[in-house]
PDB file of C-alpha atoms in Angstrom:
ATOM      1  CA  UNK Z 516     -90.551  25.830 236.213  1.00 38.00           C
ATOM      2  CA  UNK Z 517     -93.659  27.134 238.313  1.00 39.00           C
ATOM      3  CA  UNK Z 518     -92.512  30.331 240.320  1.00 41.00           C
ATOM      4  CA  UNK Z 519     -92.961  30.830 243.470  1.00 37.00           C
ATOM      5  CA  UNK Z 520     -96.720  32.886 244.575  1.00 39.00           C
ATOM      6  CA  UNK Z 521     -95.133  36.084 246.346  1.00 39.00           C
ATOM      7  CA  UNK Z 522     -96.975  36.502 249.880  1.00 35.00           C
ATOM      8  CA  UNK Z 523     -97.444  39.937 248.498  1.00 36.00           C
ATOM      9  CA  UNK Z 524     -98.514  40.421 245.024  1.00 45.00           C
ATOM     10  CA  UNK Z 525     -96.720  43.871 243.264  1.00 43.00           C
ATOM     11  CA  UNK Z 526     -94.998  46.312 245.342  1.00 38.00           C
ATOM     12  CA  UNK Z 527     -96.961  49.148 246.186  1.00 38.00           C
ATOM     13  CA  UNK Z 528    -100.121  47.216 246.694  1.00 38.00           C
ATOM     14  CA  UNK Z 529    -102.258  47.765 249.862  1.00 37.00           C
ATOM     15  CA  UNK Z 530    -103.268  45.094 251.438  1.00 37.00           C
ATOM     16  CA  UNK Z 531    -107.493  44.556 251.597  1.00 35.00           C
ATOM     17  CA  UNK Z 532    -108.322  45.858 255.095  1.00 32.00           C
ATOM     18  CA  UNK Z 533    -110.887  41.892 255.867  1.00 30.00           C
ATOM     19  CA  UNK Z 534    -113.711  43.144 258.025  1.00 27.00           C
ATOM     20  CA  UNK Z 535    -115.244  39.994 257.983  1.00 29.00           C
ATOM     21  CA  UNK Z 536    -114.441  37.930 260.731  1.00 29.00           C
ATOM     22  CA  UNK Z 537    -114.668  33.668 260.963  1.00 30.00           C
ATOM     23  CA  UNK Z 538    -117.511  32.267 263.540  1.00 34.00           C
ATOM     24  CA  UNK Z 539    -119.900  29.292 263.096  1.00 34.00           C
ATOM     25  CA  UNK Z 540    -121.969  30.733 261.291  1.00 39.00           C
ATOM     26  CA  UNK Z 541    -119.391  32.682 258.600  1.00 43.00           C
ATOM     27  CA  UNK Z 542    -117.609  30.083 255.138  1.00 47.00           C
ATOM     28  CA  UNK Z 543    -114.743  30.408 253.041  1.00 52.00           C
ATOM     29  CA  UNK Z 544    -113.099  33.593 253.371  1.00 52.00           C
ATOM     30  CA  UNK Z 545    -115.194  34.594 256.190  1.00 48.00           C
ATOM     31  CA  UNK Z 546    -118.291  35.543 254.348  1.00 48.00           C
ATOM     32  CA  UNK Z 547    -121.583  35.111 256.039  1.00 41.00           C
ATOM     33  CA  UNK Z 548    -124.709  32.630 254.033  1.00 41.00           C
ATOM     34  CA  UNK Z 549    -127.124  35.074 254.246  1.00 36.00           C
ATOM     35  CA  UNK Z 550    -130.111  36.435 253.309  1.00 35.00           C
ATOM     36  CA  UNK Z 551    -129.529  39.417 251.070  1.00 40.00           C
ATOM     37  CA  UNK Z 552    -126.665  39.942 248.449  1.00 49.00           C
ATOM     38  CA  UNK Z 553    -124.764  43.204 249.729  1.00 48.00           C
ATOM     39  CA  UNK Z 554    -121.138  43.986 250.158  1.00 48.00           C
ATOM     40  CA  UNK Z 555    -119.560  45.871 253.379  1.00 44.00           C
ATOM     41  CA  UNK Z 556    -119.238  49.038 251.643  1.00 39.00           C
ATOM     42  CA  UNK Z 557    -122.869  49.645 252.003  1.00 42.00           C
ATOM     43  CA  UNK Z 558    -123.633  48.779 247.861  1.00 53.00           C
ATOM     44  CA  UNK Z 559    -124.528  45.728 246.456  1.00 77.00           C
ATOM     45  CA  UNK Z 560    -122.752  43.238 244.959  1.00 91.00           C
ATOM     46  CA  UNK Z 561    -122.056  43.584 241.374  1.00 95.00           C
ATOM     47  CA  UNK Z 562    -122.831  40.684 239.542  1.00 97.00           C
ATOM     48  CA  UNK Z 563    -121.123  40.091 236.108  1.00 98.00           C
ATOM     49  CA  UNK Z 564    -122.184  37.203 233.109  1.00 98.00           C
ATOM     50  CA  UNK Z 565    -118.830  36.360 231.292  1.00 98.00           C
ATOM     51  CA  UNK Z 566    -120.383  34.652 228.119  1.00 96.00           C
ATOM     52  CA  UNK Z 567    -119.211  33.234 224.549  1.00 93.00           C
ATOM     53  CA  UNK Z 568    -121.831  31.808 222.275  1.00 86.00           C
ATOM     54  CA  UNK Z 569    -118.764  30.433 220.287  1.00 86.00           C
ATOM     55  CA  UNK Z 570    -116.227  28.223 221.765  1.00 87.00           C
ATOM     56  CA  UNK Z 571    -112.384  28.427 221.860  1.00 89.00           C
ATOM     57  CA  UNK Z 572    -112.484  32.234 222.048  1.00 92.00           C
ATOM     58  CA  UNK Z 573    -110.779  32.654 225.870  1.00 94.00           C
ATOM     59  CA  UNK Z 574    -113.801  33.137 227.961  1.00 96.00           C
ATOM     60  CA  UNK Z 575    -113.014  31.013 230.826  1.00 96.00           C
ATOM     61  CA  UNK Z 576    -109.442  32.892 230.346  1.00 97.00           C
ATOM     62  CA  UNK Z 577    -111.425  36.115 230.695  1.00 98.00           C
ATOM     63  CA  UNK Z 578    -113.130  35.031 233.807  1.00 98.00           C
ATOM     64  CA  UNK Z 579    -109.929  34.646 235.600  1.00 98.00           C
ATOM     65  CA  UNK Z 580    -108.388  37.686 234.573  1.00 98.00           C
ATOM     66  CA  UNK Z 581    -110.887  39.855 236.163  1.00 98.00           C
ATOM     67  CA  UNK Z 582    -110.966  36.996 238.820  1.00 98.00           C
ATOM     68  CA  UNK Z 583    -107.281  37.802 238.994  1.00 98.00           C
ATOM     69  CA  UNK Z 584    -107.614  41.884 239.006  1.00 98.00           C
ATOM     70  CA  UNK Z 585    -110.464  41.898 241.223  1.00 98.00           C
ATOM     71  CA  UNK Z 586    -107.824  39.853 243.965  1.00 98.00           C
ATOM     72  CA  UNK Z 587    -105.048  42.696 243.223  1.00 97.00           C
ATOM     73  CA  UNK Z 588    -107.338  45.112 244.112  1.00 97.00           C
ATOM     74  CA  UNK Z 589    -108.520  43.364 247.349  1.00 97.00           C
ATOM     75  CA  UNK Z 590    -111.936  42.865 245.781  1.00 97.00           C
ATOM     76  CA  UNK Z 591    -113.718  39.955 247.634  1.00 97.00           C
ATOM     77  CA  UNK Z 592    -115.550  37.989 245.002  1.00 98.00           C
ATOM     78  CA  UNK Z 593    -117.327  35.025 244.277  1.00 98.00           C
ATOM     79  CA  UNK Z 594    -116.457  32.969 240.792  1.00 98.00           C
ATOM     80  CA  UNK Z 595    -119.014  30.891 239.719  1.00 98.00           C
ATOM     81  CA  UNK Z 596    -118.444  28.277 237.814  1.00 98.00           C
ATOM     82  CA  UNK Z 597    -121.803  27.274 235.298  1.00 97.00           C
ATOM     83  CA  UNK Z 598    -119.581  25.634 232.376  1.00 95.00           C
ATOM     84  CA  UNK Z 599    -119.841  22.183 232.895  1.00 95.00           C
ATOM     85  CA  UNK Z 600    -115.734  21.340 231.136  1.00 94.00           C
ATOM     86  CA  UNK Z 601    -115.450  23.401 235.061  1.00 95.00           C
ATOM     87  CA  UNK Z 602    -111.970  24.802 233.735  1.00 96.00           C
ATOM     88  CA  UNK Z 603    -112.434  28.069 236.118  1.00 97.00           C
ATOM     89  CA  UNK Z 604    -112.813  25.250 238.936  1.00 97.00           C
ATOM     90  CA  UNK Z 605    -109.470  23.739 237.496  1.00 96.00           C
ATOM     91  CA  UNK Z 606    -107.375  26.731 237.124  1.00 97.00           C
ATOM     92  CA  UNK Z 607    -108.956  28.426 240.595  1.00 98.00           C
ATOM     93  CA  UNK Z 608    -107.264  25.919 241.979  1.00 96.00           C
ATOM     94  CA  UNK Z 609    -109.987  24.261 244.080  1.00 94.00           C
ATOM     95  CA  UNK Z 610    -110.925  21.114 245.805  1.00 86.00           C
ATOM     96  CA  UNK Z 611    -114.339  19.674 245.046  1.00 78.00           C
ATOM     97  CA  UNK Z 612    -116.169  20.023 248.330  1.00 78.00           C
ATOM     98  CA  UNK Z 613    -119.064  18.797 249.661  1.00 90.00           C
ATOM     99  CA  UNK Z 614    -121.375  20.059 246.539  1.00 95.00           C
ATOM    100  CA  UNK Z 615    -121.379  22.064 243.529  1.00 97.00           C
ATOM    101  CA  UNK Z 616    -122.699  24.220 241.081  1.00 97.00           C
ATOM    102  CA  UNK Z 617    -125.360  21.180 239.686  1.00 96.00           C
ATOM    103  CA  UNK Z 618    -126.625  21.232 243.434  1.00 96.00           C
ATOM    104  CA  UNK Z 619    -127.093  24.383 244.411  1.00 97.00           C
ATOM    105  CA  UNK Z 620    -129.636  24.540 240.671  1.00 95.00           C
ATOM    106  CA  UNK Z 621    -131.135  21.872 241.864  1.00 94.00           C
ATOM    107  CA  UNK Z 622    -132.362  23.075 245.034  1.00 95.00           C
ATOM    108  CA  UNK Z 623    -130.905  26.426 246.125  1.00 96.00           C
ATOM    109  CA  UNK Z 624    -130.836  27.505 249.429  1.00 96.00           C
ATOM    110  CA  UNK Z 625    -128.130  28.720 251.814  1.00 96.00           C
ATOM    111  CA  UNK Z 626    -127.499  25.539 253.364  1.00 96.00           C
ATOM    112  CA  UNK Z 627    -126.559  24.571 249.353  1.00 96.00           C
ATOM    113  CA  UNK Z 628    -124.766  27.805 248.114  1.00 96.00           C
ATOM    114  CA  UNK Z 629    -122.453  27.566 251.627  1.00 95.00           C
ATOM    115  CA  UNK Z 630    -121.636  23.562 250.992  1.00 96.00           C
ATOM    116  CA  UNK Z 631    -120.978  24.901 246.930  1.00 97.00           C
ATOM    117  CA  UNK Z 632    -118.303  27.136 247.575  1.00 96.00           C
ATOM    118  CA  UNK Z 633    -114.639  26.741 248.103  1.00 96.00           C
ATOM    119  CA  UNK Z 634    -111.317  28.488 248.561  1.00 96.00           C
ATOM    120  CA  UNK Z 635    -109.517  29.246 246.328  1.00 97.00           C
ATOM    121  CA  UNK Z 636    -105.780  28.553 246.164  1.00 97.00           C
ATOM    122  CA  UNK Z 637    -105.012  31.683 244.704  1.00 97.00           C
ATOM    123  CA  UNK Z 638    -104.905  33.040 247.750  1.00 95.00           C
ATOM    124  CA  UNK Z 639    -105.323  32.777 251.781  1.00 94.00           C
ATOM    125  CA  UNK Z 640    -108.688  34.326 251.621  1.00 94.00           C
ATOM    126  CA  UNK Z 641    -111.020  36.828 249.013  1.00 96.00           C
ATOM    127  CA  UNK Z 642    -111.996  34.830 246.212  1.00 98.00           C
ATOM    128  CA  UNK Z 643    -113.782  31.944 246.816  1.00 97.00           C
ATOM    129  CA  UNK Z 644    -115.783  29.653 243.844  1.00 97.00           C
ATOM    130  CA  UNK Z 645    -119.007  28.374 243.814  1.00 97.00           C
ATOM    131  CA  UNK Z 646    -117.403  25.224 242.743  1.00 97.00           C
ATOM    132  CA  UNK Z 647    -118.615  23.893 238.740  1.00 96.00           C
ATOM    133  CA  UNK Z 648    -119.873  20.293 237.449  1.00 95.00           C
ATOM    134  CA  UNK Z 649    -120.650  18.173 234.876  1.00 94.00           C
ATOM    135  CA  UNK Z 650    -123.372  17.789 236.715  1.00 94.00           C
ATOM    136  CA  UNK Z 651    -124.486  21.285 235.725  1.00 93.00           C
ATOM    137  CA  UNK Z 652    -125.267  19.710 232.126  1.00 92.00           C
ATOM    138  CA  UNK Z 653    -128.831  18.615 233.277  1.00 90.00           C
ATOM    139  CA  UNK Z 654    -129.693  21.765 234.030  1.00 90.00           C
ATOM    140  CA  UNK Z 655    -129.017  23.389 230.534  1.00 89.00           C
ATOM    141  CA  UNK Z 656    -132.732  22.435 229.442  1.00 80.00           C
ATOM    142  CA  UNK Z 657    -135.087  24.961 232.180  1.00 63.00           C
ATOM    143  CA  UNK Z 658    -137.014  27.365 230.720  1.00 69.00           C
ATOM    144  CA  UNK Z 659    -137.386  30.875 230.814  1.00 67.00           C
ATOM    145  CA  UNK Z 660    -139.511  29.961 233.491  1.00 65.00           C
ATOM    146  CA  UNK Z 661    -136.702  28.346 236.165  1.00 74.00           C
ATOM    147  CA  UNK Z 662    -134.125  30.503 235.201  1.00 87.00           C
ATOM    148  CA  UNK Z 663    -134.402  33.041 237.779  1.00 91.00           C
ATOM    149  CA  UNK Z 664    -132.505  30.230 240.703  1.00 94.00           C
ATOM    150  CA  UNK Z 665    -129.225  30.936 241.036  1.00 96.00           C
ATOM    151  CA  UNK Z 666    -130.256  33.992 240.747  1.00 95.00           C
ATOM    152  CA  UNK Z 667    -132.240  32.822 244.601  1.00 95.00           C
ATOM    153  CA  UNK Z 668    -128.988  31.284 245.346  1.00 96.00           C
ATOM    154  CA  UNK Z 669    -126.808  34.358 245.015  1.00 96.00           C
ATOM    155  CA  UNK Z 670    -129.159  36.023 247.447  1.00 94.00           C
ATOM    156  CA  UNK Z 671    -127.461  33.975 249.935  1.00 93.00           C
ATOM    157  CA  UNK Z 672    -123.877  34.551 249.614  1.00 89.00           C
ATOM    158  CA  UNK Z 673    -122.845  38.137 251.086  1.00 85.00           C
ATOM    159  CA  UNK Z 674    -119.967  39.559 252.118  1.00 91.00           C
ATOM    160  CA  UNK Z 675    -118.949  40.071 248.525  1.00 96.00           C
ATOM    161  CA  UNK Z 676    -118.643  42.628 246.516  1.00 96.00           C
ATOM    162  CA  UNK Z 677    -117.946  41.330 243.033  1.00 97.00           C
ATOM    163  CA  UNK Z 678    -119.468  37.948 241.466  1.00 98.00           C
ATOM    164  CA  UNK Z 679    -118.367  36.428 238.124  1.00 98.00           C
ATOM    165  CA  UNK Z 680    -120.156  33.799 236.581  1.00 98.00           C
ATOM    166  CA  UNK Z 681    -118.411  31.547 234.092  1.00 98.00           C
ATOM    167  CA  UNK Z 682    -121.178  30.683 231.176  1.00 96.00           C
ATOM    168  CA  UNK Z 683    -121.199  28.090 229.771  1.00 94.00           C
ATOM    169  CA  UNK Z 684    -119.650  28.781 225.328  1.00 92.00           C
ATOM    170  CA  UNK Z 685    -124.128  28.460 223.971  1.00 88.00           C
ATOM    171  CA  UNK Z 686    -127.235  29.199 223.713  1.00 82.00           C
ATOM    172  CA  UNK Z 687    -128.775  26.455 226.408  1.00 88.00           C
ATOM    173  CA  UNK Z 688    -130.851  27.681 229.660  1.00 91.00           C
ATOM    174  CA  UNK Z 689    -127.551  27.433 231.802  1.00 93.00           C
ATOM    175  CA  UNK Z 690    -126.390  30.373 230.164  1.00 94.00           C
ATOM    176  CA  UNK Z 691    -129.874  31.450 230.500  1.00 94.00           C
ATOM    177  CA  UNK Z 692    -129.725  31.063 234.157  1.00 95.00           C
ATOM    178  CA  UNK Z 693    -126.368  32.688 234.160  1.00 96.00           C
ATOM    179  CA  UNK Z 694    -126.845  35.833 232.373  1.00 96.00           C
ATOM    180  CA  UNK Z 695    -130.396  36.066 234.487  1.00 95.00           C
ATOM    181  CA  UNK Z 696    -128.692  36.450 238.245  1.00 96.00           C
ATOM    182  CA  UNK Z 697    -126.306  38.951 236.568  1.00 96.00           C
ATOM    183  CA  UNK Z 698    -126.532  42.744 235.870  1.00 96.00           C
ATOM    184  CA  UNK Z 699    -124.195  42.681 233.292  1.00 97.00           C
ATOM    185  CA  UNK Z 700    -122.689  40.457 230.777  1.00 97.00           C
ATOM    186  CA  UNK Z 701    -119.724  40.510 228.937  1.00 98.00           C
ATOM    187  CA  UNK Z 702    -119.293  39.370 225.976  1.00 97.00           C
ATOM    188  CA  UNK Z 703    -116.035  37.701 224.677  1.00 96.00           C
ATOM    189  CA  UNK Z 704    -114.896  37.971 221.043  1.00 95.00           C
ATOM    190  CA  UNK Z 705    -111.833  37.281 219.255  1.00 94.00           C
ATOM    191  CA  UNK Z 706    -111.422  39.020 215.463  1.00 93.00           C
ATOM    192  CA  UNK Z 707    -111.870  36.584 213.504  1.00 89.00           C
ATOM    193  CA  UNK Z 708    -115.824  35.919 211.341  1.00 89.00           C
ATOM    194  CA  UNK Z 709    -117.482  33.350 212.386  1.00 89.00           C
ATOM    195  CA  UNK Z 710    -116.772  34.771 216.624  1.00 86.00           C
ATOM    196  CA  UNK Z 711    -118.089  38.056 215.394  1.00 87.00           C
ATOM    197  CA  UNK Z 712    -121.189  36.673 214.264  1.00 89.00           C
ATOM    198  CA  UNK Z 713    -121.838  35.166 217.289  1.00 91.00           C
ATOM    199  CA  UNK Z 714    -121.466  38.776 219.075  1.00 94.00           C
ATOM    200  CA  UNK Z 715    -124.684  39.273 217.258  1.00 93.00           C
ATOM    201  CA  UNK Z 716    -126.458  36.413 218.695  1.00 92.00           C
ATOM    202  CA  UNK Z 717    -125.222  37.043 222.145  1.00 94.00           C
ATOM    203  CA  UNK Z 718    -127.010  40.753 222.284  1.00 95.00           C
ATOM    204  CA  UNK Z 719    -129.680  39.255 220.603  1.00 94.00           C
ATOM    205  CA  UNK Z 720    -130.213  36.823 223.650  1.00 93.00           C
ATOM    206  CA  UNK Z 721    -129.425  39.521 226.677  1.00 95.00           C
ATOM    207  CA  UNK Z 722    -132.057  41.746 224.940  1.00 96.00           C
ATOM    208  CA  UNK Z 723    -133.993  38.747 224.973  1.00 94.00           C
ATOM    209  CA  UNK Z 724    -133.735  38.079 228.407  1.00 93.00           C
ATOM    210  CA  UNK Z 725    -134.172  41.810 229.105  1.00 94.00           C
ATOM    211  CA  UNK Z 726    -137.337  41.420 227.469  1.00 94.00           C
ATOM    212  CA  UNK Z 727    -138.361  38.270 230.049  1.00 91.00           C
ATOM    213  CA  UNK Z 728    -137.010  37.054 233.251  1.00 90.00           C
ATOM    214  CA  UNK Z 729    -133.829  39.241 233.540  1.00 93.00           C
ATOM    215  CA  UNK Z 730    -135.493  43.466 233.347  1.00 94.00           C
ATOM    216  CA  UNK Z 731    -131.997  44.227 235.584  1.00 92.00           C
ATOM    217  CA  UNK Z 732    -129.720  42.827 232.876  1.00 96.00           C
ATOM    218  CA  UNK Z 733    -127.579  45.468 230.357  1.00 96.00           C
ATOM    219  CA  UNK Z 734    -124.694  44.591 228.861  1.00 96.00           C
ATOM    220  CA  UNK Z 735    -121.493  45.607 229.180  1.00 97.00           C
ATOM    221  CA  UNK Z 736    -119.415  45.268 226.691  1.00 97.00           C
ATOM    222  CA  UNK Z 737    -117.282  43.319 224.275  1.00 97.00           C
ATOM    223  CA  UNK Z 738    -114.274  41.935 225.225  1.00 98.00           C
ATOM    224  CA  UNK Z 739    -111.900  41.604 222.279  1.00 97.00           C
ATOM    225  CA  UNK Z 740    -109.627  38.855 223.544  1.00 96.00           C
ATOM    226  CA  UNK Z 741    -106.294  37.194 221.213  1.00 95.00           C
ATOM    227  CA  UNK Z 742    -105.625  40.505 219.112  1.00 95.00           C
ATOM    228  CA  UNK Z 743    -103.379  40.045 217.509  1.00 93.00           C
ATOM    229  CA  UNK Z 744    -101.152  43.827 216.089  1.00 87.00           C
ATOM    230  CA  UNK Z 745    -100.414  43.218 212.934  1.00 88.00           C
ATOM    231  CA  UNK Z 746    -103.219  40.879 211.310  1.00 92.00           C
ATOM    232  CA  UNK Z 747    -104.617  42.474 208.712  1.00 94.00           C
ATOM    233  CA  UNK Z 748    -107.460  40.060 208.972  1.00 93.00           C
ATOM    234  CA  UNK Z 749    -107.963  40.675 212.565  1.00 94.00           C
ATOM    235  CA  UNK Z 750    -107.682  44.729 211.759  1.00 94.00           C
ATOM    236  CA  UNK Z 751    -110.954  44.085 209.896  1.00 94.00           C
ATOM    237  CA  UNK Z 752    -112.645  42.533 211.809  1.00 93.00           C
ATOM    238  CA  UNK Z 753    -112.350  44.803 214.778  1.00 94.00           C
ATOM    239  CA  UNK Z 754    -113.359  47.744 212.529  1.00 94.00           C
ATOM    240  CA  UNK Z 755    -116.581  45.643 211.553  1.00 94.00           C
ATOM    241  CA  UNK Z 756    -117.126  44.963 215.469  1.00 95.00           C
ATOM    242  CA  UNK Z 757    -116.637  48.839 216.305  1.00 95.00           C
ATOM    243  CA  UNK Z 758    -118.981  49.910 213.639  1.00 95.00           C
ATOM    244  CA  UNK Z 759    -121.345  47.341 214.695  1.00 95.00           C
ATOM    245  CA  UNK Z 760    -121.459  48.013 218.632  1.00 96.00           C
ATOM    246  CA  UNK Z 761    -119.630  51.508 218.791  1.00 96.00           C
ATOM    247  CA  UNK Z 762    -118.203  52.384 222.696  1.00 95.00           C
ATOM    248  CA  UNK Z 763    -120.063  48.518 223.709  1.00 97.00           C
ATOM    249  CA  UNK Z 764    -116.436  47.335 221.959  1.00 97.00           C
ATOM    250  CA  UNK Z 765    -114.867  47.786 225.564  1.00 97.00           C
ATOM    251  CA  UNK Z 766    -110.675  48.438 225.457  1.00 95.00           C
ATOM    252  CA  UNK Z 767    -108.032  47.524 225.820  1.00 96.00           C
ATOM    253  CA  UNK Z 768    -108.543  44.789 224.218  1.00 96.00           C
ATOM    254  CA  UNK Z 769    -106.705  42.249 225.078  1.00 98.00           C
ATOM    255  CA  UNK Z 770    -103.312  40.443 223.119  1.00 97.00           C
ATOM    256  CA  UNK Z 771    -102.936  37.251 222.672  1.00 96.00           C
ATOM    257  CA  UNK Z 772     -99.418  36.606 224.870  1.00 96.00           C
ATOM    258  CA  UNK Z 773     -98.789  33.211 226.418  1.00 96.00           C
ATOM    259  CA  UNK Z 774     -97.965  34.567 229.720  1.00 97.00           C
ATOM    260  CA  UNK Z 775    -102.283  33.905 230.144  1.00 96.00           C
ATOM    261  CA  UNK Z 776    -102.441  30.319 228.849  1.00 95.00           C
ATOM    262  CA  UNK Z 777     -98.972  29.627 231.542  1.00 97.00           C
ATOM    263  CA  UNK Z 778    -100.790  31.125 234.161  1.00 97.00           C
ATOM    264  CA  UNK Z 779    -103.843  29.729 234.010  1.00 94.00           C
ATOM    265  CA  UNK Z 780    -101.675  26.280 233.576  1.00 94.00           C
ATOM    266  CA  UNK Z 781     -99.707  26.544 236.840  1.00 96.00           C
ATOM    267  CA  UNK Z 782    -103.327  27.961 238.144  1.00 95.00           C
ATOM    268  CA  UNK Z 783    -101.713  31.416 239.228  1.00 97.00           C
ATOM    269  CA  UNK Z 784    -103.192  34.674 238.953  1.00 98.00           C
ATOM    270  CA  UNK Z 785    -101.753  36.250 235.761  1.00 98.00           C
ATOM    271  CA  UNK Z 786    -100.682  38.967 238.530  1.00 98.00           C
ATOM    272  CA  UNK Z 787     -98.100  37.400 240.019  1.00 97.00           C
ATOM    273  CA  UNK Z 788     -96.576  35.461 237.300  1.00 98.00           C
ATOM    274  CA  UNK Z 789     -93.393  36.704 235.827  1.00 97.00           C
ATOM    275  CA  UNK Z 790     -92.686  39.004 233.145  1.00 98.00           C
ATOM    276  CA  UNK Z 791     -93.157  41.804 230.986  1.00 98.00           C
ATOM    277  CA  UNK Z 792     -95.998  39.848 229.027  1.00 98.00           C
ATOM    278  CA  UNK Z 793     -97.444  39.141 232.342  1.00 98.00           C
ATOM    279  CA  UNK Z 794     -97.966  42.198 233.299  1.00 98.00           C
ATOM    280  CA  UNK Z 795     -98.526  44.477 230.160  1.00 98.00           C
ATOM    281  CA  UNK Z 796    -101.801  41.469 230.520  1.00 98.00           C
ATOM    282  CA  UNK Z 797    -102.478  42.187 234.005  1.00 98.00           C
ATOM    283  CA  UNK Z 798    -102.627  46.348 233.169  1.00 98.00           C
ATOM    284  CA  UNK Z 799    -105.512  45.450 230.194  1.00 98.00           C
ATOM    285  CA  UNK Z 800    -107.845  43.506 233.355  1.00 98.00           C
ATOM    286  CA  UNK Z 801    -106.933  46.159 235.600  1.00 98.00           C
ATOM    287  CA  UNK Z 802    -108.780  48.722 232.918  1.00 98.00           C
ATOM    288  CA  UNK Z 803    -111.788  45.825 232.182  1.00 98.00           C
ATOM    289  CA  UNK Z 804    -111.761  46.159 235.892  1.00 98.00           C
ATOM    290  CA  UNK Z 805    -112.586  49.537 236.154  1.00 97.00           C
ATOM    291  CA  UNK Z 806    -115.246  49.569 234.112  1.00 96.00           C
ATOM    292  CA  UNK Z 807    -117.097  46.749 235.365  1.00 96.00           C
ATOM    293  CA  UNK Z 808    -116.785  48.593 238.739  1.00 95.00           C
ATOM    294  CA  UNK Z 809    -118.663  51.727 237.842  1.00 92.00           C
ATOM    295  CA  UNK Z 810    -121.101  50.253 236.481  1.00 83.00           C
ATOM    296  CA  UNK Z 811    -124.509  50.826 238.415  1.00 74.00           C
ATOM    297  CA  UNK Z 812    -125.479  48.003 241.166  1.00 68.00           C
ATOM    298  CA  UNK Z 813    -129.357  47.317 240.622  1.00 56.00           C
TER     299      UNK Z 813
END
C-alpha cells in the first residue's frame, strides 16, 4: 500500500517562504525563465552533477535522495534528467510536456528550457524537472566544442537554489555536457571491485574537463551507496577508497535499505516514507546535502 503523502513533512519543519509569485512570464513553481542563473538569496545557484561510470550503483537514487532533502529544507530545486533511461523523470512523478532535455540540447533558449521544465508530483511547488528523454542519446557523441549547451541553457532558469544533474552512467558526450554545466561533481559508487575501479575513471574525467571546457568544475566527493555493515568484502573496499581518495570519500555512506527503492517505486520522497529505515536514509541525505550546500558558488 502506498502511504498518503502528508500535507506537511516531518514535524517541526517550517515551510519555506516562497517569494516568487506566478505571473504571465513565470514558469512552473513560480520560477522565472530569464537571463542569469541566481537564487533569491543573492548568491549564484549551485549546480551539482551526480555521476558514475558504472551502471547499477544507485546514481539516480542518490539524485532523488538529495532532491528529497532539498525539498524538505525548502530549497527550490531543478532536477535535470540527462540519463536517456529517464528514471529520475519517472520517479519524480513528472508528466512530459511540450519539450524535453533533448530539445533543449538541440537548441538552447529560454523558450526551449521553459517548454521542457515540468513540476514534480512530490510537492505543489519547489521541485521541478528538466524532463528526460531517450532522444537525448542522440547528443551522446557531441565533442567538447559543443559541451556548453546545457550550461548555456541553465543560464535561463532563474530562481532556483539548487540544480541537480542526473548524468548517464558513461563517459560519453552527455556526461561531459552535464559535468561541464556543474560547479561540483558527486561520484557515486558502491563498495565492490568494479565500482571502485570506475571511480578512478570518473575522477580522471572530472580533472580532464577542469583542464578544458569546465574550469570551474570541482569534485564534491565520492558517495558510497548500498553499504552493508557486516560485509567483510565491502569493508575492505571502503578502506581501499579511503586510502586512495582520503577526504573526498564523503560521510556518511548510504546504507542498503529497501525503503529507498520502495519510496522511489511509489514516486515519493524518502523524507515522507514511513518507518525507521526511511528516517535513517533521510538523515544521511540531509548530511550529504549540507556538504553540497557548503560548496562555494562560482
